[in-house]
Tab-separated table of C-alpha atoms in Angstrom:
chain	number	residue	atom	x	y	z
A	23	MET	CA	-16.075	15.626	34.921
A	24	MET	CA	-12.924	14.980	32.844
A	25	LYS	CA	-14.832	12.749	30.429
A	26	GLN	CA	-17.563	15.388	29.922
A	27	THR	CA	-14.960	18.044	29.280
A	28	LEU	CA	-13.201	15.932	26.588
A	29	LEU	CA	-16.558	14.965	25.143
A	30	ALA	CA	-17.497	18.661	24.857
A	31	LEU	CA	-14.204	19.578	23.325
A	32	GLY	CA	-14.528	16.678	20.745
A	33	VAL	CA	-18.033	17.775	19.894
A	34	LEU	CA	-16.906	21.414	19.353
A	35	ALA	CA	-13.887	20.324	17.234
A	36	PHE	CA	-16.112	18.053	15.208
A	37	GLY	CA	-18.548	20.938	14.786
A	38	LEU	CA	-15.949	23.407	13.664
A	39	GLY	CA	-14.146	21.050	11.276
A	40	PRO	CA	-16.722	21.413	8.563
A	41	ALA	CA	-16.874	25.194	9.080
A	42	LEU	CA	-13.163	25.527	8.704
A	43	ALA	CA	-12.973	23.272	5.657
A	44	ALA	CA	-15.818	25.299	4.074
A	45	ASP	CA	-13.642	28.267	3.766
A	46	PRO	CA	-11.908	27.988	0.344
A	47	GLY	CA	-8.414	29.123	0.045
A	48	PRO	CA	-7.050	31.736	-2.262
A	49	GLU	CA	-6.333	29.284	-5.146
A	50	ALA	CA	-9.908	27.859	-4.873
A	51	VAL	CA	-11.311	31.288	-5.081
A	52	VAL	CA	-9.318	32.251	-8.249
A	53	LYS	CA	-10.351	28.928	-9.809
A	54	LYS	CA	-14.052	29.748	-9.079
A	55	LEU	CA	-13.583	33.063	-10.855
A	56	TYR	CA	-12.351	31.130	-14.009
A	57	ALA	CA	-15.494	28.894	-13.944
A	58	GLU	CA	-17.771	32.056	-14.094
A	59	PRO	CA	-18.899	33.055	-17.604
A	60	ARG	CA	-18.328	36.742	-17.201
A	61	PRO	CA	-15.647	38.390	-15.037
A	62	ASN	CA	-17.568	41.626	-14.401
A	63	HIS	CA	-19.648	40.452	-11.473
A	64	SER	CA	-18.482	37.889	-8.997
A	65	ALA	CA	-19.134	37.047	-5.419
A	66	VAL	CA	-15.264	36.416	-5.063
A	67	TYR	CA	-14.507	40.120	-5.517
A	68	THR	CA	-14.025	42.438	-2.697
A	69	LYS	CA	-16.643	45.161	-2.189
A	70	ARG	CA	-14.182	47.854	-3.583
A	71	LEU	CA	-13.390	45.812	-6.718
A	72	GLN	CA	-17.118	44.991	-7.429
A	73	GLY	CA	-17.798	48.710	-6.907
A	74	LEU	CA	-15.222	49.587	-9.607
A	75	PHE	CA	-16.868	47.033	-11.997
A	76	ASP	CA	-20.235	48.506	-11.249
A	77	ALA	CA	-19.114	52.114	-11.700
A	78	ASP	CA	-17.447	51.311	-15.018
A	79	ALA	CA	-20.549	49.641	-16.160
A	80	LYS	CA	-22.761	52.489	-15.186
A	81	GLN	CA	-20.360	55.096	-16.887
A	82	ALA	CA	-20.466	52.952	-20.122
A	83	ASN	CA	-24.186	53.103	-20.120
A	84	GLY	CA	-24.693	49.813	-21.997
A	85	ALA	CA	-21.544	50.176	-24.197
A	86	THR	CA	-18.191	48.543	-23.657
A	87	GLY	CA	-16.508	50.042	-20.521
A	88	SER	CA	-12.984	50.762	-19.887
A	89	LEU	CA	-12.232	46.967	-19.415
A	90	ASP	CA	-12.626	45.731	-23.137
A	91	PHE	CA	-11.051	42.312	-22.768
A	92	ASP	CA	-11.359	39.329	-20.603
A	93	TYR	CA	-8.545	40.056	-18.131
A	94	ARG	CA	-8.469	36.454	-16.826
A	95	LEU	CA	-6.749	35.307	-19.944
A	96	ASN	CA	-5.041	38.597	-20.854
A	97	GLY	CA	-7.585	38.926	-23.622
A	98	GLU	CA	-7.703	35.347	-25.035
A	99	PRO	CA	-11.129	33.711	-25.179
A	100	LEU	CA	-12.185	31.622	-22.221
A	101	LYS	CA	-13.256	28.212	-23.358
A	102	PRO	CA	-14.785	25.415	-21.172
A	103	ASP	CA	-11.637	23.466	-21.006
A	104	THR	CA	-9.340	26.433	-20.508
A	105	VAL	CA	-8.753	25.888	-16.753
A	106	LYS	CA	-7.320	22.518	-17.459
A	107	ALA	CA	-4.550	24.332	-19.384
A	108	LEU	CA	-3.638	26.589	-16.593
A	109	THR	CA	-1.421	26.381	-13.437
A	110	PHE	CA	-2.261	28.215	-10.237
A	111	LYS	CA	0.534	29.057	-7.771
A	112	GLU	CA	-0.410	30.435	-4.481
A	113	ALA	CA	1.774	32.538	-2.215
A	114	THR	CA	0.349	33.556	1.098
A	115	GLU	CA	1.498	37.002	2.447
A	116	GLY	CA	0.357	36.790	5.993
A	117	LYS	CA	-2.918	35.608	7.433
A	118	ASP	CA	-5.057	38.105	5.461
A	119	GLN	CA	-3.182	38.602	2.112
A	120	ALA	CA	-2.333	36.263	-0.666
A	121	LYS	CA	-1.265	36.153	-4.303
A	122	VAL	CA	-2.209	33.595	-6.830
A	123	THR	CA	-0.316	33.417	-10.202
A	124	VAL	CA	-2.064	31.958	-13.136
A	125	GLU	CA	-0.336	30.921	-16.321
A	126	ARG	CA	-0.642	28.424	-19.101
A	127	LYS	CA	1.010	25.041	-18.468
A	128	GLY	CA	4.306	24.930	-20.276
A	129	GLY	CA	4.142	28.709	-20.895
A	130	ASP	CA	7.072	31.001	-20.560
A	131	GLY	CA	5.282	33.402	-18.146
A	132	SER	CA	4.770	35.994	-20.876
A	133	LYS	CA	0.958	35.975	-20.260
A	134	SER	CA	0.879	35.376	-16.454
A	135	ILE	CA	-1.852	36.936	-14.433
A	136	VAL	CA	-1.263	37.691	-10.644
A	137	PHE	CA	-4.374	37.921	-8.447
A	138	ASP	CA	-4.131	39.844	-5.246
A	139	LEU	CA	-6.493	38.469	-2.495
A	140	VAL	CA	-7.434	39.723	0.982
A	141	ARG	CA	-9.717	38.437	3.712
A	142	GLU	CA	-12.940	40.274	3.669
A	143	ASP	CA	-15.947	39.379	5.837
A	144	GLY	CA	-14.226	36.165	6.952
A	145	ALA	CA	-13.505	34.987	3.375
A	146	TRP	CA	-10.879	35.179	0.752
A	147	ARG	CA	-11.824	37.894	-2.069
A	148	VAL	CA	-10.009	39.065	-5.013
A	149	SER	CA	-9.003	42.690	-4.536
A	150	ASP	CA	-7.007	43.225	-7.801
A	151	ALA	CA	-5.269	41.592	-10.650
A	152	HIS	CA	-2.360	42.474	-12.990
A	153	ALA	CA	-0.376	40.974	-15.824
A	154	ILE	CA	3.320	40.600	-15.420
A	155	GLY	CA	4.207	39.344	-18.904
A	156	ASP	CA	4.454	41.057	-22.275
A	157	ARG	CA	1.127	42.939	-22.063
A	158	LYS	CA	1.332	44.723	-18.581
A	159	TRP	CA	-1.761	46.214	-16.974
A	160	GLN	CA	-3.466	46.427	-13.595
A	161	LEU	CA	-7.254	45.711	-13.325
A	162	THR	CA	-8.119	48.540	-10.882
A	163	THR	CA	-6.256	51.172	-12.906
A	164	ILE	CA	-8.287	50.095	-16.073
A	165	LEU	CA	-11.587	50.169	-14.240
A	166	LYS	CA	-10.801	53.656	-12.900
A	167	GLY	CA	-10.381	54.704	-16.616
A	168	GLU	CA	-6.778	55.731	-15.816
A	169	ALA	CA	-3.929	55.286	-18.333
A	170	GLN	CA	-2.268	51.834	-18.135
């Protein structure tokens, strides 16, 4: 009986291992966002944030919406090798909230972007972003069309 119980626990643990490993952490989620060509639609956004992007696009009616720059690099162009020049620093704030700060390697922090992440539907999702350097802004405020 003891061997069967241990065997069952071993099989259960072995089966859960890949499932737990498949859940990317906050830093991996933000890196995935940088790998995407356009930041206006992403599976890594919370439903609320994606809804703000969608509402902004609808209101713009084909024109440029309230967000008129690539916020991931504070307006600088995203190039294929850009991610290699960035550092990602994760700070978990409890089991369901985290922040990831992104800045250029060797940078002075003047163009840093902080991503706020929450757990939604069992996965980490980006809920907002803001610049903490020279050019300060908050993504959700821009998408709502409010003054920055």
